[in-house]
Amino acid sequence: MELSSLLDELHLSSSSEKLLPSPTLPPITELLTRLQEKLIGASSDSEKTTLIGRVERLFQIADPDWLFPQASQANQDAQREDLQAAYSSLVCALIGCAALPLCEDDCSSLPASAYRSIPCRAEPVCSALSALLGTLGNTGGLDVLLLAVAPPICVFAVTHFQDQAWTSSSSRKAAQRLQEALLRAGRWRDSPHLLMGDVSQGEEEGGKKKKRRGIVGGILDVLQPQLAKDSWHRCDAVKLVFAWTLLQVTRPALSPHLARLLPPSLLFNDHFRQENCILGVRCLHHVVLNTPAADLRQFNRAEVIYQALFKHLYTTEAAVIQPALSCLSDLLLVLEKPPSSLAPSLSPRKPCRHDDVLRLVLTHMEAEHKVALRRVYASALPPFIDRMGMAVCRHLKRLERVVLGYLEVRDPPEETSRLKILEALQKTIRTSWPRIAGRVTVLLRCLLKLLLDVSSDSQLSDSVRQELMNQTTLCIEQLDGVSQGNLQPLLLQVDSSCCSSDILSCLTKITTTTDR
């Protein structure tokens, strides 16, 4: 395509085929403005595709000195601003040619057929933007212009390189190439470096240290209008781009943007759809892990996050409770010291948030019958008991009922629930042994029954059976230690005719260990 024909079509004629700096050429800002108007006013997809192809060709063969003119000293700032505004407007017009359709409400999602035309629209846009970045990257001294166009280009690339209903294999490859072109243009190492820049130190360039700036703030500027409470759910891509951005920003780069990162995360967390809720919990957990405790406690942010997560403990979805419990565990360390770290005191200890969470978890564990949820609760219990320390004594009655109930129910094939409950029992015995003495008989009866059930369960693999028996034996040894050897007479009364050789071997091991 001859570029002169493009100028003729836009009524900005030129007699030269190859654009060179010349008084007869129109200012680039004027051409970019006309291109933007043409793209917005195009009435058909074929017309838009033709225009996008011409834009790509323009960036490929035009003289860089004309595409990116140097500003004069007299009016430098104004000329730079005009150039940035012109390029930013053209980039937004290009991106708009492949804009996703919006959902009218938050109760439904668009069918896959609504996105049928998006991949073929996105590919030429990716090519045109890649051409722009290729030329811009080879032109020195234009970091400000690159930083102006990089955020919307990055948002577009991230939207289309993910495996979603609005992408195809070819459009994802094109978007990935666009992202790589963006990294090359700004000399960023990878996506986290693109977002955060050089947080701590500069890079050597031309013998001088030059700090690369990140674009996370610019991306949030692009996303902010679409992240309002009443509109974020209208486009599925918005939440995905936001989450992609947030999950790659770590400390200390996250704190300056906390005020804009936290509200959307809370909105996702509160949504009724499970996938949005899980995404919100992931975002909140990332914020908790990558923000200083002082910043989280400021403006009562940590308490707001705690309340938003605590309500998830009332749900019956394991996919939600598991990440919520993990996030709560880390958040509690921000809100208060763990009970196990507190110095002994003569006055009664006041209940804390750790008590609230453990009490609710144990209450739900007692009545839970779903296998997936039982596994989640059982896996969360041992580390929480470690955190509680001797303070777990306040919850021993509930904990005893949970232990007895969970050890009675099979959980094939890996027996995750039983193994985790045995681990929790061992930690409880070690931390609160004075209060366990009165419960030794009940616990011993349950553990001996477990040994009998496991030894006769033909559906268990040998490794799982052996692990269960080893952990059960360890619990009995600890109980014997707590009772100061008073379990010996009870163990000797076990009828050998009713036991397998494996059980007798375990009991012999216990008595031998105690004698030593």
Short mmCIF file of C-alpha atoms in Angstrom, two decimals:
data_model
loop_
_atom_site.label_atom_id
_atom_site.label_comp_id
_atom_site.label_asym_id
_atom_site.label_seq_id
_atom_site.Cartn_x
_atom_site.Cartn_y
_atom_site.Cartn_z
CA MET A 1 0.00 0.00 0.00
CA GLU A 2 1.30 3.47 -0.86
CA LEU A 3 1.11 5.87 2.05
CA SER A 4 0.29 8.70 -0.30
CA SER A 5 -3.07 7.06 -1.03
CA LEU A 6 -3.81 7.08 2.70
CA LEU A 7 -3.13 10.82 2.82
CA ASP A 8 -5.31 11.39 -0.25
CA GLU A 9 -8.15 9.48 1.38
CA LEU A 10 -7.81 11.65 4.47
CA HIS A 11 -7.60 14.79 2.32
CA LEU A 12 -3.98 15.33 3.41
CA SER A 13 -2.32 14.74 0.06
CA SER A 14 1.39 14.25 -0.54
CA SER A 15 3.26 13.51 -3.71
CA SER A 16 5.96 11.39 -2.08
CA GLU A 17 5.67 7.63 -1.74
CA LYS A 18 8.01 7.33 1.21
CA LEU A 19 7.33 9.80 3.95
CA LEU A 20 10.30 11.97 4.73
CA PRO A 21 10.50 15.13 6.82
CA SER A 22 9.14 17.80 4.50
CA PRO A 23 7.17 21.05 4.80
CA THR A 24 4.54 19.54 2.49
CA LEU A 25 3.70 16.76 4.94
CA PRO A 26 0.92 17.35 7.46
CA PRO A 27 1.77 17.39 11.15
CA ILE A 28 1.63 13.87 12.57
CA THR A 29 -0.85 14.97 15.24
CA GLU A 30 -3.27 16.08 12.52
CA LEU A 31 -2.94 12.76 10.69
CA LEU A 32 -3.41 10.77 13.90
CA THR A 33 -6.55 12.74 14.71
CA ARG A 34 -8.02 12.06 11.27
CA LEU A 35 -7.16 8.37 11.57
CA GLN A 36 -8.89 8.23 14.92
CA GLU A 37 -12.01 9.85 13.48
CA LYS A 38 -12.00 7.43 10.55
CA LEU A 39 -11.70 4.40 12.85
CA ILE A 40 -14.50 5.59 15.11
CA GLY A 41 -16.74 6.44 12.17
CA ALA A 42 -16.15 3.22 10.20
CA SER A 43 -19.48 1.52 9.60
CA SER A 44 -18.34 -2.04 8.83
CA ASP A 45 -15.76 -4.52 10.04
CA SER A 46 -14.12 -4.68 6.61
CA GLU A 47 -13.67 -0.91 6.54
CA LYS A 48 -12.12 -0.98 10.01
CA THR A 49 -9.80 -3.83 9.06
CA THR A 50 -8.61 -1.92 5.98
CA LEU A 51 -7.93 1.20 8.04
CA ILE A 52 -6.09 -0.78 10.72
CA GLY A 53 -3.89 -2.35 8.05
CA ARG A 54 -3.02 1.11 6.71
CA VAL A 55 -2.18 2.31 10.20
CA GLU A 56 0.12 -0.68 10.65
CA ARG A 57 1.84 0.07 7.34
CA LEU A 58 2.22 3.71 8.33
CA PHE A 59 4.13 2.76 11.49
CA GLN A 60 6.26 0.26 9.57
CA ILE A 61 7.70 2.46 6.80
CA ALA A 62 7.21 6.09 7.82
CA ASP A 63 10.20 8.14 8.90
CA PRO A 64 10.50 8.03 12.72
CA ASP A 65 11.50 11.71 12.76
CA TRP A 66 8.11 12.56 11.29
CA LEU A 67 6.18 10.05 13.41
CA PHE A 68 7.81 11.25 16.63
CA PRO A 69 8.99 14.84 16.04
CA GLN A 70 11.23 16.56 18.55
CA ALA A 71 9.50 19.35 20.44
CA SER A 72 10.89 22.85 20.04
CA GLN A 73 12.38 24.61 23.03
CA ALA A 74 9.85 27.44 22.85
CA ASN A 75 6.74 25.37 23.47
CA GLN A 76 8.16 22.00 24.48
CA ASP A 77 5.64 20.90 27.12
CA ALA A 78 2.57 21.78 25.05
CA GLN A 79 3.88 19.99 21.96
CA ARG A 80 4.71 16.86 23.97
CA GLU A 81 1.27 16.85 25.51
CA ASP A 82 -0.37 17.21 22.10
CA LEU A 83 1.71 14.34 20.71
CA GLN A 84 0.90 12.09 23.68
CA ALA A 85 -2.80 12.94 23.45
CA ALA A 86 -2.87 12.18 19.72
CA TYR A 87 -1.16 8.82 20.06
CA SER A 88 -3.20 7.87 23.12
CA SER A 89 -6.44 8.70 21.30
CA LEU A 90 -5.41 6.65 18.26
CA VAL A 91 -4.41 3.68 20.44
CA CYS A 92 -7.77 3.81 22.21
CA ALA A 93 -9.55 3.99 18.85
CA LEU A 94 -7.65 0.92 17.64
CA ILE A 95 -8.45 -0.98 20.83
CA GLY A 96 -12.09 0.04 20.52
CA CYS A 97 -12.29 -1.83 17.21
CA ALA A 98 -12.01 -5.09 19.19
CA ALA A 99 -13.96 -4.03 22.27
CA LEU A 100 -15.86 -6.78 24.08
CA PRO A 101 -19.67 -6.59 24.27
CA LEU A 102 -21.12 -5.67 27.65
CA CYS A 103 -23.56 -7.70 29.71
CA GLU A 104 -26.73 -5.85 30.67
CA ASP A 105 -26.93 -7.18 34.23
CA ASP A 106 -24.91 -9.05 36.87
CA CYS A 107 -27.20 -12.07 37.03
CA SER A 108 -26.18 -13.63 33.75
CA SER A 109 -23.22 -13.91 31.43
CA LEU A 110 -22.96 -13.50 27.69
CA PRO A 111 -23.06 -16.66 25.55
CA ALA A 112 -19.98 -17.68 23.60
CA SER A 113 -21.73 -16.68 20.37
CA ALA A 114 -21.62 -13.03 21.48
CA TYR A 115 -17.82 -13.11 21.19
CA ARG A 116 -17.66 -14.88 17.82
CA SER A 117 -16.30 -11.88 15.90
CA ILE A 118 -13.86 -10.65 18.56
CA PRO A 119 -10.78 -12.81 17.74
CA CYS A 120 -10.69 -11.78 14.07
CA ARG A 121 -11.01 -8.14 15.12
CA ALA A 122 -8.30 -8.39 17.76
CA GLU A 123 -5.58 -9.85 15.51
CA PRO A 124 -5.13 -6.84 13.16
CA VAL A 125 -5.26 -4.49 16.14
CA CYS A 126 -2.44 -6.45 17.81
CA SER A 127 -0.39 -6.25 14.62
CA ALA A 128 -0.88 -2.48 14.27
CA LEU A 129 0.01 -1.82 17.91
CA SER A 130 3.07 -4.10 17.64
CA ALA A 131 4.24 -2.05 14.65
CA LEU A 132 3.84 1.15 16.65
CA LEU A 133 5.80 -0.27 19.57
CA GLY A 134 8.52 -1.60 17.28
CA THR A 135 9.14 1.85 15.82
CA LEU A 136 8.75 3.60 19.15
CA GLY A 137 11.20 1.23 20.83
CA ASN A 138 13.88 1.99 18.25
CA THR A 139 13.54 5.73 18.84
CA GLY A 140 15.42 7.07 21.83
CA GLY A 141 14.25 9.71 24.26
CA LEU A 142 10.52 8.92 24.03
CA ASP A 143 9.99 7.21 27.38
CA VAL A 144 7.22 9.64 28.29
CA LEU A 145 5.25 8.81 25.13
CA LEU A 146 5.77 5.08 25.68
CA LEU A 147 4.55 5.35 29.26
CA ALA A 148 1.45 7.15 27.99
CA VAL A 149 0.42 4.44 25.50
CA ALA A 150 1.73 1.38 27.40
CA PRO A 151 -1.13 1.02 29.96
CA PRO A 152 -4.04 0.70 27.48
CA ILE A 153 -1.92 -1.52 25.23
CA CYS A 154 -1.05 -3.78 28.17
CA VAL A 155 -4.69 -4.00 29.23
CA PHE A 156 -5.64 -4.97 25.67
CA ALA A 157 -2.88 -7.59 25.42
CA VAL A 158 -3.76 -9.18 28.77
CA THR A 159 -7.44 -9.25 27.80
CA HIS A 160 -6.70 -11.24 24.66
CA PHE A 161 -3.82 -13.56 25.57
CA GLN A 162 -5.89 -15.42 28.18
CA ASP A 163 -7.82 -18.54 27.27
CA GLN A 164 -11.35 -17.17 27.35
CA ALA A 165 -14.53 -17.27 25.29
CA TRP A 166 -13.52 -14.13 23.37
CA THR A 167 -10.14 -15.48 22.21
CA SER A 168 -8.89 -18.07 19.75
CA SER A 169 -5.50 -19.73 19.48
CA SER A 170 -4.39 -17.27 16.79
CA SER A 171 -5.66 -14.18 18.64
CA ARG A 172 -3.94 -15.35 21.83
CA LYS A 173 -0.66 -15.72 19.94
CA ALA A 174 -1.07 -12.25 18.44
CA ALA A 175 -1.77 -10.76 21.87
CA GLN A 176 1.24 -12.55 23.33
CA ARG A 177 3.43 -11.08 20.58
CA LEU A 178 2.01 -7.66 21.38
CA GLN A 179 2.92 -8.08 25.06
CA GLU A 180 6.45 -9.12 24.09
CA ALA A 181 6.74 -6.09 21.79
CA LEU A 182 5.71 -3.86 24.69
CA LEU A 183 8.38 -5.37 26.94
CA ARG A 184 11.04 -4.87 24.26
CA ALA A 185 9.99 -1.30 23.55
CA GLY A 186 10.37 -0.27 27.19
CA ARG A 187 13.30 -2.60 27.94
CA TRP A 188 11.34 -4.30 30.71
CA ARG A 189 12.52 -7.77 31.70
CA ASP A 190 9.12 -9.36 32.27
CA SER A 191 5.56 -8.54 33.24
CA PRO A 192 6.26 -7.86 36.95
CA HIS A 193 9.08 -5.51 35.93
CA LEU A 194 6.69 -3.85 33.46
CA LEU A 195 4.18 -3.23 36.25
CA MET A 196 6.51 -2.27 39.08
CA GLY A 197 9.60 -0.95 37.31
CA ASP A 198 12.89 -0.78 39.20
CA VAL A 199 11.71 -0.62 42.78
CA SER A 200 15.08 -0.56 44.50
CA GLN A 201 17.79 0.20 42.01
CA GLY A 202 18.43 1.38 38.49
CA GLU A 203 19.83 -0.48 35.54
CA GLU A 204 23.05 0.29 33.75
CA GLU A 205 22.36 2.05 30.46
CA GLY A 206 25.06 3.95 28.58
CA GLY A 207 27.28 4.05 31.64
CA LYS A 208 24.59 5.68 33.74
CA LYS A 209 22.02 4.22 36.06
CA LYS A 210 18.57 4.67 34.56
CA LYS A 211 15.53 3.62 36.52
CA ARG A 212 12.75 1.95 34.54
CA ARG A 213 9.31 3.14 35.58
CA GLY A 214 6.38 0.77 36.03
CA ILE A 215 2.90 1.22 34.61
CA VAL A 216 0.70 -0.28 37.33
CA GLY A 217 -0.68 3.17 38.13
CA GLY A 218 -1.51 3.77 34.47
CA ILE A 219 -3.26 0.40 34.19
CA LEU A 220 -5.38 1.21 37.22
CA ASP A 221 -6.25 4.55 35.59
CA VAL A 222 -7.49 2.64 32.53
CA LEU A 223 -9.46 0.10 34.60
CA GLN A 224 -10.83 2.46 37.25
CA PRO A 225 -13.94 3.65 35.33
CA GLN A 226 -14.91 0.02 34.68
CA LEU A 227 -14.36 -1.13 38.28
CA ALA A 228 -17.27 0.77 39.80
CA LYS A 229 -19.64 -1.16 42.04
CA ASP A 230 -22.47 -1.14 39.51
CA SER A 231 -20.47 -1.79 36.34
CA TRP A 232 -17.49 -4.12 36.94
CA HIS A 233 -19.57 -7.25 36.35
CA ARG A 234 -20.71 -6.11 32.89
CA CYS A 235 -17.43 -7.18 31.29
CA ASP A 236 -15.72 -10.40 32.37
CA ALA A 237 -12.35 -9.23 31.09
CA VAL A 238 -12.13 -6.35 33.58
CA LYS A 239 -11.85 -8.56 36.66
CA LEU A 240 -9.34 -10.85 34.93
CA VAL A 241 -7.06 -7.98 33.91
CA PHE A 242 -7.31 -6.46 37.38
CA ALA A 243 -6.45 -9.78 39.05
CA TRP A 244 -3.57 -10.38 36.61
CA THR A 245 -2.19 -6.96 37.49
CA LEU A 246 -2.63 -7.22 41.25
CA LEU A 247 -1.22 -10.74 41.61
CA GLN A 248 2.07 -9.70 40.01
CA VAL A 249 2.63 -6.59 42.10
CA THR A 250 4.52 -7.40 45.29
CA ARG A 251 5.91 -5.42 48.18
CA PRO A 252 7.01 -2.68 48.40
CA ALA A 253 5.40 -1.61 45.12
CA LEU A 254 1.89 -2.62 46.23
CA SER A 255 1.45 -0.28 49.20
CA PRO A 256 1.33 3.02 47.24
CA HIS A 257 -1.61 1.66 45.21
CA LEU A 258 -3.43 -0.04 48.09
CA ALA A 259 -6.26 2.50 48.14
CA ARG A 260 -7.17 1.56 44.56
CA LEU A 261 -6.43 -2.17 44.75
CA LEU A 262 -8.42 -3.01 47.87
CA PRO A 263 -11.96 -1.83 46.93
CA PRO A 264 -12.27 -3.94 43.72
CA SER A 265 -10.90 -6.96 45.60
CA LEU A 266 -13.62 -6.53 48.22
CA LEU A 267 -16.25 -6.18 45.49
CA PHE A 268 -15.20 -9.48 43.91
CA ASN A 269 -15.09 -11.12 47.35
CA ASP A 270 -18.68 -10.08 48.10
CA HIS A 271 -20.16 -11.26 44.79
CA PHE A 272 -22.68 -14.08 44.80
CA ARG A 273 -20.97 -16.00 41.99
CA GLN A 274 -18.49 -18.54 43.31
CA GLU A 275 -15.78 -17.86 40.71
CA ASN A 276 -15.86 -14.13 41.47
CA CYS A 277 -15.83 -14.78 45.20
CA ILE A 278 -12.79 -17.07 44.93
CA LEU A 279 -11.01 -14.48 42.77
CA GLY A 280 -11.72 -11.82 45.38
CA VAL A 281 -10.32 -14.00 48.18
CA ARG A 282 -7.15 -14.62 46.12
CA CYS A 283 -6.74 -10.89 45.58
CA LEU A 284 -7.27 -10.11 49.27
CA HIS A 285 -4.79 -12.82 50.30
CA HIS A 286 -2.18 -11.34 47.95
CA VAL A 287 -2.79 -7.91 49.46
CA VAL A 288 -2.38 -9.27 52.99
CA LEU A 289 0.88 -11.04 52.13
CA ASN A 290 2.41 -8.10 50.27
CA THR A 291 1.41 -5.12 52.40
CA PRO A 292 3.12 -4.04 55.64
CA ALA A 293 0.99 -4.67 58.71
CA ALA A 294 1.01 -0.96 59.60
CA ASP A 295 -0.53 -0.06 56.24
CA LEU A 296 -3.19 -2.75 56.62
CA ARG A 297 -4.13 -1.55 60.08
CA GLN A 298 -4.36 2.05 58.88
CA PHE A 299 -7.93 3.27 58.29
CA ASN A 300 -9.17 -0.02 59.78
CA ARG A 301 -8.46 -1.85 56.51
CA ALA A 302 -7.46 -5.11 58.20
CA GLU A 303 -10.72 -5.22 60.17
CA VAL A 304 -12.73 -4.63 56.99
CA ILE A 305 -10.92 -7.51 55.26
CA TYR A 306 -11.44 -9.72 58.33
CA GLN A 307 -15.19 -9.15 58.33
CA ALA A 308 -15.39 -9.75 54.58
CA LEU A 309 -13.57 -13.09 54.93
CA PHE A 310 -15.17 -14.25 58.18
CA LYS A 311 -18.61 -14.45 56.60
CA HIS A 312 -17.31 -17.05 54.14
CA LEU A 313 -16.96 -19.49 57.02
CA TYR A 314 -20.76 -19.80 56.95
CA THR A 315 -20.80 -21.05 53.36
CA THR A 316 -20.91 -24.70 52.40
CA GLU A 317 -18.57 -24.49 49.40
CA ALA A 318 -15.16 -26.06 49.99
CA ALA A 319 -13.67 -24.10 47.07
CA VAL A 320 -14.45 -20.86 48.95
CA ILE A 321 -13.73 -21.91 52.53
CA GLN A 322 -10.26 -23.30 51.80
CA PRO A 323 -8.74 -20.02 50.46
CA ALA A 324 -10.76 -17.98 52.96
CA LEU A 325 -9.32 -19.94 55.91
CA SER A 326 -5.81 -19.61 54.51
CA CYS A 327 -6.20 -15.86 54.10
CA LEU A 328 -7.76 -15.47 57.54
CA SER A 329 -4.85 -17.34 59.09
CA ASP A 330 -2.37 -14.79 57.69
CA LEU A 331 -4.62 -11.82 58.39
CA LEU A 332 -5.04 -12.72 62.07
CA LEU A 333 -1.30 -12.18 62.56
CA VAL A 334 -1.81 -8.61 61.36
CA LEU A 335 -4.73 -7.96 63.69
CA GLU A 336 -3.37 -9.53 66.88
CA LYS A 337 -0.61 -11.59 68.40
CA PRO A 338 -1.24 -15.35 68.34
CA PRO A 339 -2.30 -16.73 71.75
CA SER A 340 0.71 -19.08 71.79
CA SER A 341 3.08 -16.10 71.87
CA LEU A 342 1.44 -14.35 74.83
CA ALA A 343 3.15 -14.48 78.20
CA PRO A 344 1.38 -16.45 80.97
CA SER A 345 -0.86 -14.35 83.15
CA LEU A 346 -2.75 -14.90 86.39
CA SER A 347 -5.83 -13.11 85.04
CA PRO A 348 -8.13 -14.94 82.63
CA ARG A 349 -7.25 -14.44 78.99
CA LYS A 350 -9.78 -12.44 77.02
CA PRO A 351 -11.23 -14.18 73.95
CA CYS A 352 -9.73 -12.95 70.69
CA ARG A 353 -10.35 -13.34 66.97
CA HIS A 354 -8.36 -16.58 66.93
CA ASP A 355 -10.91 -17.97 69.39
CA ASP A 356 -13.80 -16.76 67.22
CA VAL A 357 -12.45 -18.46 64.11
CA LEU A 358 -11.56 -21.74 65.85
CA ARG A 359 -14.90 -21.86 67.66
CA LEU A 360 -16.84 -21.42 64.43
CA VAL A 361 -14.68 -23.94 62.55
CA LEU A 362 -15.12 -26.59 65.23
CA THR A 363 -18.87 -25.95 65.40
CA HIS A 364 -19.21 -26.49 61.66
CA MET A 365 -16.92 -29.51 61.75
CA GLU A 366 -19.19 -31.31 64.18
CA ALA A 367 -22.17 -31.30 61.82
CA GLU A 368 -20.36 -31.43 58.48
CA HIS A 369 -21.03 -34.44 56.26
CA LYS A 370 -19.57 -33.33 52.91
CA VAL A 371 -16.28 -35.11 52.27
CA ALA A 372 -14.64 -32.14 50.52
CA LEU A 373 -15.47 -29.77 53.38
CA ARG A 374 -14.34 -32.25 56.03
CA ARG A 375 -10.96 -32.46 54.32
CA VAL A 376 -10.64 -28.66 54.17
CA TYR A 377 -11.52 -28.26 57.85
CA ALA A 378 -9.29 -31.14 58.96
CA SER A 379 -6.32 -29.76 57.01
CA ALA A 380 -6.77 -26.30 58.55
CA LEU A 381 -6.97 -27.57 62.13
CA PRO A 382 -3.33 -28.60 62.93
CA PRO A 383 -1.67 -25.25 62.07
CA PHE A 384 -4.43 -23.41 63.91
CA ILE A 385 -3.83 -25.48 67.05
CA ASP A 386 -0.13 -24.61 66.78
CA ARG A 387 -1.14 -20.95 66.66
CA MET A 388 -3.40 -21.30 69.69
CA GLY A 389 -0.91 -23.12 71.91
CA MET A 390 -2.20 -23.69 75.45
CA ALA A 391 -5.18 -21.44 74.65
CA VAL A 392 -6.73 -24.40 72.84
CA CYS A 393 -7.80 -25.64 76.29
CA ARG A 394 -10.76 -23.28 76.05
CA HIS A 395 -12.05 -25.32 73.10
CA LEU A 396 -11.26 -28.85 74.32
CA LYS A 397 -14.87 -30.05 74.63
CA ARG A 398 -15.68 -29.15 71.02
CA LEU A 399 -12.32 -30.40 69.84
CA GLU A 400 -12.80 -33.75 71.57
CA ARG A 401 -16.16 -34.25 69.86
CA VAL A 402 -14.64 -33.38 66.50
CA VAL A 403 -11.72 -35.79 66.98
CA LEU A 404 -13.98 -38.65 68.00
CA GLY A 405 -16.39 -38.01 65.14
CA TYR A 406 -13.80 -37.65 62.39
CA LEU A 407 -11.77 -40.72 63.41
CA GLU A 408 -14.87 -42.90 63.13
CA VAL A 409 -15.58 -42.03 59.48
CA ARG A 410 -13.55 -43.44 56.60
CA ASP A 411 -12.07 -41.05 54.03
CA PRO A 412 -10.64 -43.21 51.23
CA PRO A 413 -8.40 -43.46 49.37
CA GLU A 414 -5.86 -41.13 51.03
CA GLU A 415 -7.60 -40.85 54.43
CA THR A 416 -6.74 -37.15 54.50
CA SER A 417 -9.29 -36.26 57.18
CA ARG A 418 -8.24 -38.98 59.61
CA LEU A 419 -4.51 -38.26 59.20
CA LYS A 420 -4.99 -34.53 59.75
CA ILE A 421 -7.18 -35.13 62.78
CA LEU A 422 -4.54 -37.46 64.25
CA GLU A 423 -1.97 -34.71 63.70
CA ALA A 424 -4.28 -32.22 65.40
CA LEU A 425 -4.73 -34.60 68.34
CA GLN A 426 -0.97 -34.99 68.75
CA LYS A 427 -0.48 -31.22 68.82
CA THR A 428 -3.33 -30.84 71.31
CA ILE A 429 -1.86 -33.46 73.63
CA ARG A 430 1.54 -31.76 73.55
CA THR A 431 0.22 -28.26 74.23
CA SER A 432 -2.58 -28.96 76.71
CA TRP A 433 -1.54 -32.22 78.36
CA PRO A 434 -2.71 -31.28 81.89
CA ARG A 435 -6.28 -31.01 80.63
CA ILE A 436 -6.06 -34.21 78.59
CA ALA A 437 -5.60 -36.51 81.57
CA GLY A 438 -9.34 -36.69 82.26
CA ARG A 439 -10.06 -37.62 78.65
CA VAL A 440 -7.49 -40.39 78.23
CA THR A 441 -9.92 -43.31 78.52
CA VAL A 442 -12.37 -41.95 75.92
CA LEU A 443 -9.59 -41.10 73.48
CA LEU A 444 -7.85 -44.46 73.97
CA ARG A 445 -11.04 -46.35 73.20
CA CYS A 446 -11.47 -44.37 69.98
CA LEU A 447 -7.84 -44.89 68.94
CA LEU A 448 -7.93 -48.65 69.57
CA LYS A 449 -11.12 -48.89 67.52
CA LEU A 450 -9.38 -46.96 64.74
CA LEU A 451 -6.48 -49.43 64.78
CA LEU A 452 -8.93 -52.31 64.49
CA ASP A 453 -10.87 -50.67 61.61
CA VAL A 454 -7.76 -49.76 59.66
CA SER A 455 -6.14 -53.16 60.01
CA SER A 456 -9.22 -54.87 58.57
CA ASP A 457 -9.92 -52.34 55.79
CA SER A 458 -8.99 -54.10 52.53
CA GLN A 459 -9.65 -50.98 50.42
CA LEU A 460 -6.71 -49.07 51.86
CA SER A 461 -3.31 -49.18 50.23
CA ASP A 462 -0.46 -50.55 52.31
CA SER A 463 1.26 -47.17 52.58
CA VAL A 464 -1.89 -45.37 53.79
CA ARG A 465 -2.70 -48.17 56.25
CA GLN A 466 0.81 -48.09 57.66
CA GLU A 467 0.77 -44.30 58.01
CA LEU A 468 -2.56 -44.38 59.82
CA MET A 469 -1.38 -47.05 62.21
CA ASN A 470 1.88 -45.24 62.90
CA GLN A 471 0.14 -41.96 63.67
CA THR A 472 -2.45 -43.70 65.83
CA THR A 473 0.29 -45.49 67.74
CA LEU A 474 2.05 -42.18 68.33
CA CYS A 475 -1.16 -40.71 69.78
CA ILE A 476 -1.51 -43.67 72.16
CA GLU A 477 2.11 -43.27 73.24
CA GLN A 478 1.48 -39.61 74.03
CA LEU A 479 -1.65 -40.47 76.00
CA ASP A 480 0.33 -43.04 77.96
CA GLY A 481 2.88 -40.38 78.76
CA VAL A 482 0.16 -37.97 79.90
CA SER A 483 -1.30 -40.65 82.20
CA GLN A 484 2.19 -41.46 83.55
CA GLY A 485 2.03 -45.07 82.36
CA ASN A 486 -1.47 -45.80 83.66
CA LEU A 487 -2.51 -47.05 80.25
CA GLN A 488 -0.29 -50.11 80.57
CA PRO A 489 -2.89 -52.25 82.41
CA LEU A 490 -5.56 -51.32 79.89
CA LEU A 491 -3.36 -52.17 76.91
CA LEU A 492 -2.43 -55.53 78.43
CA GLN A 493 -6.14 -56.39 78.68
CA VAL A 494 -6.57 -56.24 74.89
CA ASP A 495 -7.68 -59.67 73.68
CA SER A 496 -5.00 -60.90 71.28
CA SER A 497 -7.46 -63.28 69.64
CA CYS A 498 -9.45 -60.32 68.32
CA CYS A 499 -6.45 -58.44 66.94
CA SER A 500 -4.35 -58.79 63.90
CA SER A 501 -0.59 -59.15 64.10
CA ASP A 502 -0.24 -55.50 63.01
CA ILE A 503 -2.22 -54.26 66.01
CA LEU A 504 -0.33 -56.49 68.42
CA SER A 505 2.91 -55.18 66.95
CA CYS A 506 1.76 -51.59 67.56
CA LEU A 507 0.71 -52.32 71.14
CA THR A 508 3.97 -54.13 71.85
CA LYS A 509 5.84 -51.13 70.53
CA ILE A 510 3.93 -48.85 72.90
CA THR A 511 4.57 -50.95 75.98
CA THR A 512 8.23 -51.45 75.08
CA THR A 513 8.74 -47.72 74.59
CA THR A 514 7.04 -46.95 77.90
CA ASP A 515 9.14 -49.49 79.79
CA ARG A 516 12.32 -47.90 78.51
#
